[in-house]
XYZ file of C-alpha atoms in Angstrom:
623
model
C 138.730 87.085 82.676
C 138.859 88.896 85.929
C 139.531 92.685 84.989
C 142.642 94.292 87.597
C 141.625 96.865 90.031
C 142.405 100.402 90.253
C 145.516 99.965 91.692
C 146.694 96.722 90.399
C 146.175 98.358 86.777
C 148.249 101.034 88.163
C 151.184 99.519 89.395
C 151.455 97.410 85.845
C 152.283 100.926 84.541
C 155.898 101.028 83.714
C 157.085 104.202 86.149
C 159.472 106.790 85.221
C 161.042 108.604 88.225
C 158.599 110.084 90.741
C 159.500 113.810 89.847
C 158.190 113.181 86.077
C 155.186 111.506 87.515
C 154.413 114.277 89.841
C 155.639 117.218 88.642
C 153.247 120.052 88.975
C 153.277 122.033 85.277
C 150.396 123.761 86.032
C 150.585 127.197 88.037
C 148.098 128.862 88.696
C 147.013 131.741 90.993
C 146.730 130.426 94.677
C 148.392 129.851 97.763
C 151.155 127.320 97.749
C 150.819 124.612 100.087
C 151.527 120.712 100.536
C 149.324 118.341 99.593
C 149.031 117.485 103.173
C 148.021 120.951 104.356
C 145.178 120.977 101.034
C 143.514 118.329 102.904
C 143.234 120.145 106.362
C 142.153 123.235 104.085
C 139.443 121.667 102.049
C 138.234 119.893 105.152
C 137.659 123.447 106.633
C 136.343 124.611 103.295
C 133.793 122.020 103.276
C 132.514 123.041 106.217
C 133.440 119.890 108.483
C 133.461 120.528 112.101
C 134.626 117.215 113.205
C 136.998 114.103 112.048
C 137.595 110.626 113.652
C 141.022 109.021 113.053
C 144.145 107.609 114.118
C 147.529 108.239 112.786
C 150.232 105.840 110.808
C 153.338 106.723 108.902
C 151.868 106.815 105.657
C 149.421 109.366 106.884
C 151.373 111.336 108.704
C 152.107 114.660 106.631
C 148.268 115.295 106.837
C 148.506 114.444 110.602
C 151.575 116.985 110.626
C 149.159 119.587 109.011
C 146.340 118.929 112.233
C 147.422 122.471 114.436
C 145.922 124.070 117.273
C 144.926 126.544 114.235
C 142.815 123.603 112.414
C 139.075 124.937 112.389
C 137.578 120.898 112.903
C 137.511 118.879 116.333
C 139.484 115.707 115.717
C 138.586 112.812 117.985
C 141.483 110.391 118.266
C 140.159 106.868 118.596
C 141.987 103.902 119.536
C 141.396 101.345 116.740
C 140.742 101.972 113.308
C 137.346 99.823 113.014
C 136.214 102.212 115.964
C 137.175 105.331 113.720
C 134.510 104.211 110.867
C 131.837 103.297 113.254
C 132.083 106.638 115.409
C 131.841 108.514 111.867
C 128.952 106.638 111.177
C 127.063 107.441 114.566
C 128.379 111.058 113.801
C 126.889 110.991 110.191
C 123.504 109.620 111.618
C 122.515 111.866 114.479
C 123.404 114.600 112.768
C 122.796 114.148 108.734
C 126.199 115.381 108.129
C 129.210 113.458 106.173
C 130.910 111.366 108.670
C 134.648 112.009 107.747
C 137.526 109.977 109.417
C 141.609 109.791 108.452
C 143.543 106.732 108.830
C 146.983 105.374 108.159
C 147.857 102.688 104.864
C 148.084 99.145 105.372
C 146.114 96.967 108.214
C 144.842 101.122 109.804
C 142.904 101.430 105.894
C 141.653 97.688 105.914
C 140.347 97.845 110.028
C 137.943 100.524 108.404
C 136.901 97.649 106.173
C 134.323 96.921 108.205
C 132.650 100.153 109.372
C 132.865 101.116 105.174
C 131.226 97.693 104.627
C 128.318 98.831 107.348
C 127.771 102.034 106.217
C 127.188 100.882 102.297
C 124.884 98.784 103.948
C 122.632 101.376 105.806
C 123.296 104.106 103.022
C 125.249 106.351 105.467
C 127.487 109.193 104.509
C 131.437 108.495 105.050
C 134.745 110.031 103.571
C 137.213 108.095 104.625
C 140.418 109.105 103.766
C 143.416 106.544 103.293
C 146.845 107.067 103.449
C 149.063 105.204 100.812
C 152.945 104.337 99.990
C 154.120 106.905 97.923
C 153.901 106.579 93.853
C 157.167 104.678 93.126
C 156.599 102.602 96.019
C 153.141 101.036 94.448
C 153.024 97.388 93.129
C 156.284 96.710 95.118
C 154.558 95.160 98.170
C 156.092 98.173 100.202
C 155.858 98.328 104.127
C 151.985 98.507 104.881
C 150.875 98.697 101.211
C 147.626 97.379 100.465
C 145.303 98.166 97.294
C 142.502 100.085 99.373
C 140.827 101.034 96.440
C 140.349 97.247 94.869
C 139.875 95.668 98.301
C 136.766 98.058 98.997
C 135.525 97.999 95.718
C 132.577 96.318 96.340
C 131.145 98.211 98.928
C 131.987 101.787 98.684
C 129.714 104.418 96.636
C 132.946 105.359 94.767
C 136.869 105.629 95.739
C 139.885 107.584 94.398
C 143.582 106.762 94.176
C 144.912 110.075 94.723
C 148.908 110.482 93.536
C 149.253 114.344 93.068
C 149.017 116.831 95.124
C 146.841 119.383 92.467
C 143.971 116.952 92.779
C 143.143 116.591 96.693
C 141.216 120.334 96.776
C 139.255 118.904 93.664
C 138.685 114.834 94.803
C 137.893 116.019 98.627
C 135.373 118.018 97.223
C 133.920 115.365 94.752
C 134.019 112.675 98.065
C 132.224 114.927 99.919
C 129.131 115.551 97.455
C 129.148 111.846 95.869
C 129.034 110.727 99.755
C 125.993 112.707 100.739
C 123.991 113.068 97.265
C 121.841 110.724 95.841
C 122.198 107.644 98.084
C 123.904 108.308 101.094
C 127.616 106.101 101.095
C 130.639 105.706 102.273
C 133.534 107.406 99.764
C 137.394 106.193 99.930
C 140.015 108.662 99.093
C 143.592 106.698 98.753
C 145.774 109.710 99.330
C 149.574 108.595 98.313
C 152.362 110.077 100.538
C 153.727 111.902 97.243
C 150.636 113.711 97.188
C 150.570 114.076 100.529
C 154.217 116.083 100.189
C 154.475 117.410 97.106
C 153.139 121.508 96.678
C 150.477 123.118 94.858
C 148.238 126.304 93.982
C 145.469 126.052 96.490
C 142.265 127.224 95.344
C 138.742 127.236 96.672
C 135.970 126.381 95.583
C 136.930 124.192 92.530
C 134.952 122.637 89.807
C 133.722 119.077 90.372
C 134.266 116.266 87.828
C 131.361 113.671 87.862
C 130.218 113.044 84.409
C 127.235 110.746 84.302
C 126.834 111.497 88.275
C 123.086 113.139 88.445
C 120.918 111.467 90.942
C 117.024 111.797 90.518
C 115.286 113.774 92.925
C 112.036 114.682 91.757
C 109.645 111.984 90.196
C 108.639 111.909 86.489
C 106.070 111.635 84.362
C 102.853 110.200 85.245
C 103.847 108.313 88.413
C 102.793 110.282 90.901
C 99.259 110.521 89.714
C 99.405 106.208 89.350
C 100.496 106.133 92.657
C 97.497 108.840 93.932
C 94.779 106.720 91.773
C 96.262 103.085 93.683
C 95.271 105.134 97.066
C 92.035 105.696 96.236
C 91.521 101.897 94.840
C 93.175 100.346 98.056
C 91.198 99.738 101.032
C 93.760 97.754 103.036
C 96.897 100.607 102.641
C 100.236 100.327 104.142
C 103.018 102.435 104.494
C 106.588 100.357 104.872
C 109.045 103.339 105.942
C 112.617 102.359 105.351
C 115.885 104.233 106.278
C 116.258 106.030 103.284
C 113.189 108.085 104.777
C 115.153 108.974 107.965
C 118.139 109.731 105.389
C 116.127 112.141 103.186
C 114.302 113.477 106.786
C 111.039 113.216 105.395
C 109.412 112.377 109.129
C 106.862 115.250 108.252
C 105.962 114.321 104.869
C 105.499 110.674 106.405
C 103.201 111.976 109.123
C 101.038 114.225 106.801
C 100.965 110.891 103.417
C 99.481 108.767 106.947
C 97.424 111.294 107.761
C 95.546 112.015 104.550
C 95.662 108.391 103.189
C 94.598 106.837 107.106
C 97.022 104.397 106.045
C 99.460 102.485 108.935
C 103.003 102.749 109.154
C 105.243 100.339 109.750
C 108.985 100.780 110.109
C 112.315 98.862 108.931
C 114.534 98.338 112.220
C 116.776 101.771 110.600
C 114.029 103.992 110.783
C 112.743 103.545 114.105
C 111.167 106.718 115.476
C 110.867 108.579 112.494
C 107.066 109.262 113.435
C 106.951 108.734 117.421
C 106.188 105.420 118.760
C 102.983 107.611 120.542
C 101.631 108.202 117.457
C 98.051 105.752 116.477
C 99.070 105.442 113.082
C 102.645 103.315 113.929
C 102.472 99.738 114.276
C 105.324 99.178 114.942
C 108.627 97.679 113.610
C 107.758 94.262 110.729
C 109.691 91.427 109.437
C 111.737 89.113 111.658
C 111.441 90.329 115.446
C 108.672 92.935 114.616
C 105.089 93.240 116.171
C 102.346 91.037 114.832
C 100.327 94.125 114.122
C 103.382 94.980 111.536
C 103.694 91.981 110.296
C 100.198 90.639 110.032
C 99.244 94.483 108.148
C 101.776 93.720 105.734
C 101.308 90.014 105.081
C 97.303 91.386 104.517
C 96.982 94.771 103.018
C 96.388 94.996 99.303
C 98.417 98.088 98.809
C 102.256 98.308 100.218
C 104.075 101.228 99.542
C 107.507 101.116 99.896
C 109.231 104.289 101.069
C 113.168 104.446 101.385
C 113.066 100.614 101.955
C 114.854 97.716 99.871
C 112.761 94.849 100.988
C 115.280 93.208 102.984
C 115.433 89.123 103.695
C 114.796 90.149 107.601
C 112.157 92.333 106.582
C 110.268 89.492 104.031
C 110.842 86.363 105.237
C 109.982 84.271 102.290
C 110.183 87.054 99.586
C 107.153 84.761 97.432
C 104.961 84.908 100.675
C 105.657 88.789 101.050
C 102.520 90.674 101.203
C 101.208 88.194 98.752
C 97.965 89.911 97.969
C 99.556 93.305 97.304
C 100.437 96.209 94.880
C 103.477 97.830 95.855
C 104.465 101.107 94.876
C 107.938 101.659 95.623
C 109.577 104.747 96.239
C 113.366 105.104 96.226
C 116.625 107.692 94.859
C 118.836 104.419 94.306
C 116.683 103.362 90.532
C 118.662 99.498 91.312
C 116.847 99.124 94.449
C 113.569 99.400 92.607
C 112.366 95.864 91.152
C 115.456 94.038 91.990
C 113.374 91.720 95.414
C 110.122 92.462 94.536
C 107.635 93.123 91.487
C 106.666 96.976 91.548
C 103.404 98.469 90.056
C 104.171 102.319 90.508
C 108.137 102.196 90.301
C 108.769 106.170 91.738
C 113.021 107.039 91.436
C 113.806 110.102 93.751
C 114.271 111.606 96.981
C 111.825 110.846 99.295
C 110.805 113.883 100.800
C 110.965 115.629 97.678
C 109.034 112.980 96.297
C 106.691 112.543 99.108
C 106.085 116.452 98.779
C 104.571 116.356 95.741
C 102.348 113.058 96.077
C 100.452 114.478 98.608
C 98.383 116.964 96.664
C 97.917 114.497 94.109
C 96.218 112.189 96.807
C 94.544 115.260 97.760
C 93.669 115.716 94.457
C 92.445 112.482 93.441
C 90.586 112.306 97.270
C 88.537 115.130 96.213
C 87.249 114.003 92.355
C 86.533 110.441 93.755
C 86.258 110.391 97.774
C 88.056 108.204 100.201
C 88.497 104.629 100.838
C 86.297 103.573 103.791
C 89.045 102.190 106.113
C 87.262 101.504 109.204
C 87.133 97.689 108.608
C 90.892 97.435 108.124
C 91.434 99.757 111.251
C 89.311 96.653 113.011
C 91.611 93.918 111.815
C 94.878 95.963 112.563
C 93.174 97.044 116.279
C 92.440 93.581 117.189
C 95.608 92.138 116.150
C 97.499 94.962 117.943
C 95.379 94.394 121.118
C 95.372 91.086 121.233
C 99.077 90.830 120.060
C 100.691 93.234 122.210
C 104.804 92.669 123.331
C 105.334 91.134 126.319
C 108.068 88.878 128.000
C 108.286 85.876 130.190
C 109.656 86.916 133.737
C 113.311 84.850 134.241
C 113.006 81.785 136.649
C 116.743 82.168 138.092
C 116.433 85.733 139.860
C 118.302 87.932 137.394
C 116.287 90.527 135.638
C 114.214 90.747 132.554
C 116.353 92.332 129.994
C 113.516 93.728 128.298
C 112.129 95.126 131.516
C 115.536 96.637 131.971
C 114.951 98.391 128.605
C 112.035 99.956 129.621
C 112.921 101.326 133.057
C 115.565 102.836 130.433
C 113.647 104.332 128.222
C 110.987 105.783 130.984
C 113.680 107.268 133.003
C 115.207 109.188 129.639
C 115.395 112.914 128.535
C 113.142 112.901 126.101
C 116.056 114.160 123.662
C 118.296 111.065 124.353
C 119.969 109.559 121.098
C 119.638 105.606 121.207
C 122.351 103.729 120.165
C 122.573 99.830 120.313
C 125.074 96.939 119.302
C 124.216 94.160 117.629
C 122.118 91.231 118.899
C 118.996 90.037 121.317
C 119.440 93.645 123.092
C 119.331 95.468 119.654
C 115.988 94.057 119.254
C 114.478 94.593 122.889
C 115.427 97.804 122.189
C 114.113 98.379 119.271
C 110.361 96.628 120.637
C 110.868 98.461 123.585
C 112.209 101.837 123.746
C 109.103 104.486 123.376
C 111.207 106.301 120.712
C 110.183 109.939 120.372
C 112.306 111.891 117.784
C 113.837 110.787 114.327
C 117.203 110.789 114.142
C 117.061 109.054 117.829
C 118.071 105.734 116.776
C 121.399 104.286 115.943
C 121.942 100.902 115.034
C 123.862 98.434 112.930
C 121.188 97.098 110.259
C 122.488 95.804 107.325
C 125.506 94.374 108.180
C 125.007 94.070 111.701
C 128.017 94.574 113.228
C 129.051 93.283 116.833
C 131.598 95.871 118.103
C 129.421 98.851 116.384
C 127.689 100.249 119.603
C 130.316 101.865 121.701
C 132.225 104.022 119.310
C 129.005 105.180 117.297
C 127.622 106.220 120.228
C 130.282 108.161 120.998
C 130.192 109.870 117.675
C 126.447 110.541 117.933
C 127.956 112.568 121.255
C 130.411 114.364 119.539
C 127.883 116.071 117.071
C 125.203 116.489 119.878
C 125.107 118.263 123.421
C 122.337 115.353 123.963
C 122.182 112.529 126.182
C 123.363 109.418 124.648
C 122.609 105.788 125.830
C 124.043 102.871 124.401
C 122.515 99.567 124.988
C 124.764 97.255 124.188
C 125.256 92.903 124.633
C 128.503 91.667 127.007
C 130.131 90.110 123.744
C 129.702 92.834 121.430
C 131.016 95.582 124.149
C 133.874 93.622 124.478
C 134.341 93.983 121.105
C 135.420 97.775 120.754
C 135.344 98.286 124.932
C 138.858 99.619 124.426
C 137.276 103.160 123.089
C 136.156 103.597 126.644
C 139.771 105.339 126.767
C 138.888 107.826 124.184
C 135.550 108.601 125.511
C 137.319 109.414 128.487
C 139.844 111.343 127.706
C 137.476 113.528 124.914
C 135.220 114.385 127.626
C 132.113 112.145 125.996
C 129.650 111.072 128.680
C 127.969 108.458 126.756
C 125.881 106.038 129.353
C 126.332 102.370 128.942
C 123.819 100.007 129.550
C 125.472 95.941 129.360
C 122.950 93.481 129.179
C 125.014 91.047 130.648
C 123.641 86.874 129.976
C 127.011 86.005 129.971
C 126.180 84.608 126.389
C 126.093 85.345 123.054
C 123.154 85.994 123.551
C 121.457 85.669 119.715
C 123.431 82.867 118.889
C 122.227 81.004 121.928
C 118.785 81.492 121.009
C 119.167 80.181 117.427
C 121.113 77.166 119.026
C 118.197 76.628 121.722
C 115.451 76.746 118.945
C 117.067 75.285 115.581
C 120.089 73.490 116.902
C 118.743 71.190 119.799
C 120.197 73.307 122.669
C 123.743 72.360 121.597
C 125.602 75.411 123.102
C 129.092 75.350 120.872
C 131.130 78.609 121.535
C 128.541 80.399 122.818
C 129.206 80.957 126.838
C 131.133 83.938 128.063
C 131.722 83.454 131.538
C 131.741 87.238 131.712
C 128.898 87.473 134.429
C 128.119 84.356 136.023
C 128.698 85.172 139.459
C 125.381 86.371 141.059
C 124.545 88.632 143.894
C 126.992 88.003 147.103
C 129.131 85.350 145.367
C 132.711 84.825 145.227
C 134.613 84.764 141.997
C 137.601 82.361 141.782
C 140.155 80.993 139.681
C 139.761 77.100 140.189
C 138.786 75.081 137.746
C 135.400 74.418 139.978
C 135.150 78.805 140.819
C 132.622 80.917 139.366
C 134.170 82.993 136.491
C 133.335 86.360 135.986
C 136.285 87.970 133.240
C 136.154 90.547 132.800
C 134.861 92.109 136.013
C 133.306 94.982 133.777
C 132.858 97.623 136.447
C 136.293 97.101 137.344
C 137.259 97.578 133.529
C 135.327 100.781 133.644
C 137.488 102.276 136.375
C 140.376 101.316 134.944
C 139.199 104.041 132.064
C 138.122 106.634 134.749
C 134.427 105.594 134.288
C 131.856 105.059 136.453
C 130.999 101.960 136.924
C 127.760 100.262 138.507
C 126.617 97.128 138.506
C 122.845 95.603 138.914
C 121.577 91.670 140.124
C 118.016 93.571 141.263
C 115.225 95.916 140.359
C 116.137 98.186 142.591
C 119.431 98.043 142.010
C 118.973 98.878 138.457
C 116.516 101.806 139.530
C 119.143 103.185 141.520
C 121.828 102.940 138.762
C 119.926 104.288 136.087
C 119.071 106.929 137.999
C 122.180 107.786 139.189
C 123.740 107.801 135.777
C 121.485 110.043 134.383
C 122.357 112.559 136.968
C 126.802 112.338 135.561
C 127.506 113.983 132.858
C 131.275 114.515 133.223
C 132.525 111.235 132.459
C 131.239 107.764 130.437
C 128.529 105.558 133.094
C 128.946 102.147 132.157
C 125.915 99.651 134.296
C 126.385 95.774 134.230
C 122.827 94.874 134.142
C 122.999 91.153 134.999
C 120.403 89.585 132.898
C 118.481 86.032 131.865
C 120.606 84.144 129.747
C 117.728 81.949 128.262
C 115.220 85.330 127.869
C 114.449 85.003 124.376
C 113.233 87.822 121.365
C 109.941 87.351 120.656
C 107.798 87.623 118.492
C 110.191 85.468 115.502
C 109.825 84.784 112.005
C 112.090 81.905 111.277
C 114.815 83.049 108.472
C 113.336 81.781 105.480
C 110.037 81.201 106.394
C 107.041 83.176 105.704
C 105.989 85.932 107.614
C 102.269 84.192 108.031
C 103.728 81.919 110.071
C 105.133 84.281 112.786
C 105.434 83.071 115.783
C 103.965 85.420 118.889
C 105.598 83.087 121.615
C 105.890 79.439 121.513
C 102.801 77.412 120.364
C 101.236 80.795 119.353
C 101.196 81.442 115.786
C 98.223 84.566 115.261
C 98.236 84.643 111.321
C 98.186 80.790 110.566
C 95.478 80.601 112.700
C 97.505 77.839 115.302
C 97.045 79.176 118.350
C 97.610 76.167 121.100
């Protein structure tokens, strides 16, 4: 039998009036306040400098309680999806809790999405709900819907919040469950009796999370298990997942490759957590990653897992994974560990913490016994990476290489920028071809992968850094949150926008041309079909180009440019490097049949990765 949720078991309740409900018995010493104005105060407490949102009725006290006084920068978005995503962006440049207030009803569930996300990617959210009051619950009230039940499944933990006395208490809880342990998103339901009702504010208060201690330190005798696999292993390799970029453990990364010799290779999350310079990174593995990456994996005889879940885009064929490996996996989450793939050294804690002390065992261990001659696997991995290198075919119609417009961006950067992409072919061009220098430099939807993400994370990675900030986004995603252009206006964030325009869905289309016989269903745009010095029209025979996307940038008092040549796009880039007052958007008019390459099939094993068509460098098929 299906059990209620929170709030469904809550409204079967019989309910007295509200005053009995919500009467405050309790008083204590403390300044009295509305619930409303606790929320603003423990925000400040907590040390939050900035909050995303968008206000509703049911949210409104608390919206009532945002003064010129308030401490924290509040960025007013204009759609509530957009308000998740640019807390996320916020939470990942910076490492801080991403926190974002929204209205009840269809405001709470448009966050669905960005909550959804961030579970995914492990990143730190409180997003705080507003609600119908108490008696109103269970009634099917104006905009009621049962936040907590409906994002059950993918928050780290949520609260129904119906008095006042509780918010200083469950704002603090949100805030540490959110950022300890495993990063998550945390949903506070805050009814509009709390919201209203008074209480005794005081600061700080005493958290309530029995059970609730996350592992950060490793026990027992893993660490020297893990230390004596090292020193048995002559064909090491490091897989570096988010959860190292999460724990910022890029040091402790660097140093376990440089004692141990072994390679890294990186999820698509923790891109540039050791620069792409560096001899030791292959590269990103799995699905769209290099053949050096993939074809270390699919050989070594010793994987070690750090921050990583062994994700289907990562493994291909889980059975075919590495099959000649031990893996030592090291994660904080103890579910993660075992539950895709068999683990010899199973190490629960925080990865830097845990990193910190493995060293010195390997260190240790090096010095009793010596070290693994790694030359020959250096050879294989050298050759394959030399051989193997990326590359792209040049487009037959005129328009430009997307990937080459990727790397005029990424030599032509600050060296600081923040990267922040959508979701699609350009999310992996740029991930294969930005020269990513810093951790923390890369933003991207993973997990979920979420069209629409790009625009309004970058933005919040802008709002918690004075840093440059390109986005590199697809023409359908963009259109899919293009309407925060107005709020990056108007909040004085001049993110640059790079459109890789196809005029396609651009990922679809490729999956269509390869698996589905080149039957294009649903997939054309007509968003940038007109080429250089033609006419758009509205016949039924005219060349469509909707929306005119420089023309949509204006309208938002952006800069807009637009790009059909290689000097062209020279030109723009350069020039929107050089504004920093207002949002740059370029419509880089691109190959729609360019495709991502090199491809693992979904499904298939990683050994048969294909390079480019006909080329297949670990099954040996090369045509």
């Amino acid at each position: 039998m299906a059990l209620p949720t929170p709030l469904q078991a809550f409204s079967a309740v019989p309910k007295g009036p509200v005053e009995k409900l919500t009467a405050d018995k309790h008083i204590v010493n403390g300044e009295k306040m509305t619930g409303a104005q606790a929320v603003i105060r423990a925000l400040e407490d907590l040390g939050v400098e900035d909050v995303f949102g968008l206000p509703g009725g049911a949210i409104l006290p608390v919206y009532d309680a945002i003064n010129e006084n308030t401490k924290f920068r509040f960025v007013l978005m204009r759609h509530e999806q957009a308000v998740g995503h640019a807390a996320e962006g916020y939470a990942v440049s910076t490492g801080k809790v991403g926190v974002c207030i929204v209205t009840s009803g269809p405001g709470a569930t448009n966050t669905v999405t960005a909550i959804a996300d961030a579970n995914m990617d492990s990143v730190p959210l409180v997003v705080i709900t507003g609600q119908v009051g108490v008696g109103a619950i269970g009634t099917d009230a104006f905009q009621e819907a049962d936040m907590v039940g409906i994002t059950y499944p993918v928050v780290k933990h949520s609260y129904l919040v119906t008095r006042a006395e509780d918010i200083p208490r469950v704002l603090s809880e949100a805030y540490y469950v959110a950022n300890s342990g495993r990063p998550g998103p945390v949903v506070v339901d805050l009814t509009k009796t709390a919201q209203t009702e008074t209480l005794y504010y005081t600061w700080p208060q005493r958290m309530i999370l029995p059970g609730y201690n996350p592992t950060t330190k490793a026990h027992g005798r893993v660490l020297a298990n893990a230390a004596k696999l090292f020193g048995q292993s002559y064909r090491p390799v490091l897989y570096v997942g988010g959860g190292a970029v999460r724990s910022k453990a890029t040091e402790q990364v660097r140093k376990l490759a440089e004692i141990t010799g072994a390679p890294i290779v990186t999820t698509l999350p923790a891109r540039g957590i050791v620069p792409e310079s560096d001899d030791n990174v292959l590269g990103m593995l799995g699905m769209h990653g290099t053949v050096a990456a993939t074809g270390a994996v699919q050989q070594c005889d010793l994987l070690v897992a750090i921050g990583a879940r062994f994700d289907d885009r990562v493994t291909g064929s889980l059975p075919d994974f590495a099959p000649a490996a031990r893996v030592i996996h090291i994660d904080i989450d103890p579910a993660e560990i075992g539950k895709n793939r068999a683990v010899d050294v199973p190490i629960v804690g925080d990865v830097a913490t845990v990193l910190t002390d493995l060293i010195p065992e390997i260190v240790r261990d090096q010095a009793i016994n010596g070290k693994p001659d790694l030359d020959p696997w250096w050879a294989t991995i050298n050759e394959l990476r030399d051989k193997y290198p990326m590359f792209y075919d040049e487009p037959t119609d005129g328009s430009l290489a997307p990937q080459w417009v990727v790397q005029q961006l990424s030599d032509q950067a600050d060296p600081n920028t923040i990267w922040v992409s959508d979701v699609g072919q350009h999310q992996m061009w740029a991930s294969q071809f930005i020269d990513f220098k810093n951790p923390n430099s890369w933003i991207s939807s993973g997990g979920l992968g979420t069209m629409g993400f790009g625009l309004p994370a970058a933005m919040g990675a802008r709002v918690g850094f004075d840093k440059p900030v390109w986005l590199i986004a697809g023409d359908g995603s963009f259109q899919m949150t293009s309407e925060e252009l107005a709020a990056a206006f108007i909040d004085h964030l001049p993110v640059k926008i790079a459109i890789l325009n196809n005029s396609v869905y651009g990922m679809v289309r490729q999956w269509q041309t390869l698996f589905y016989k080149n039957h294009y269903s649903a997939t054309n745009l007509l968003d940038g079909e007109a080429r250089e010095g033609q006419t758009v029209g509205v016949g039924p025979d005219d060349i469509v180009d909707v929306p005119d996307f420089v023309r949509l940038a204006e309208a938002y008092g952006c800069v807009g440019m637009r790009a059909f040549t290689k000097e062209q796009a020279t030109e723009a880039i350069s020039k929107a490097n050089e504004i920093n007052d207002r949002p740059v958007l370029i419509d880089f008019r691109v190959w729609k049949d360019a495709m991502v390459w090199p491809m693992v099939a979904a499904g298939d094993s990683n050994s048969n990765v294909t390079y480019k068509p006909g080329v297949q460098p670990l099954k040996g098929s090369q045509n």
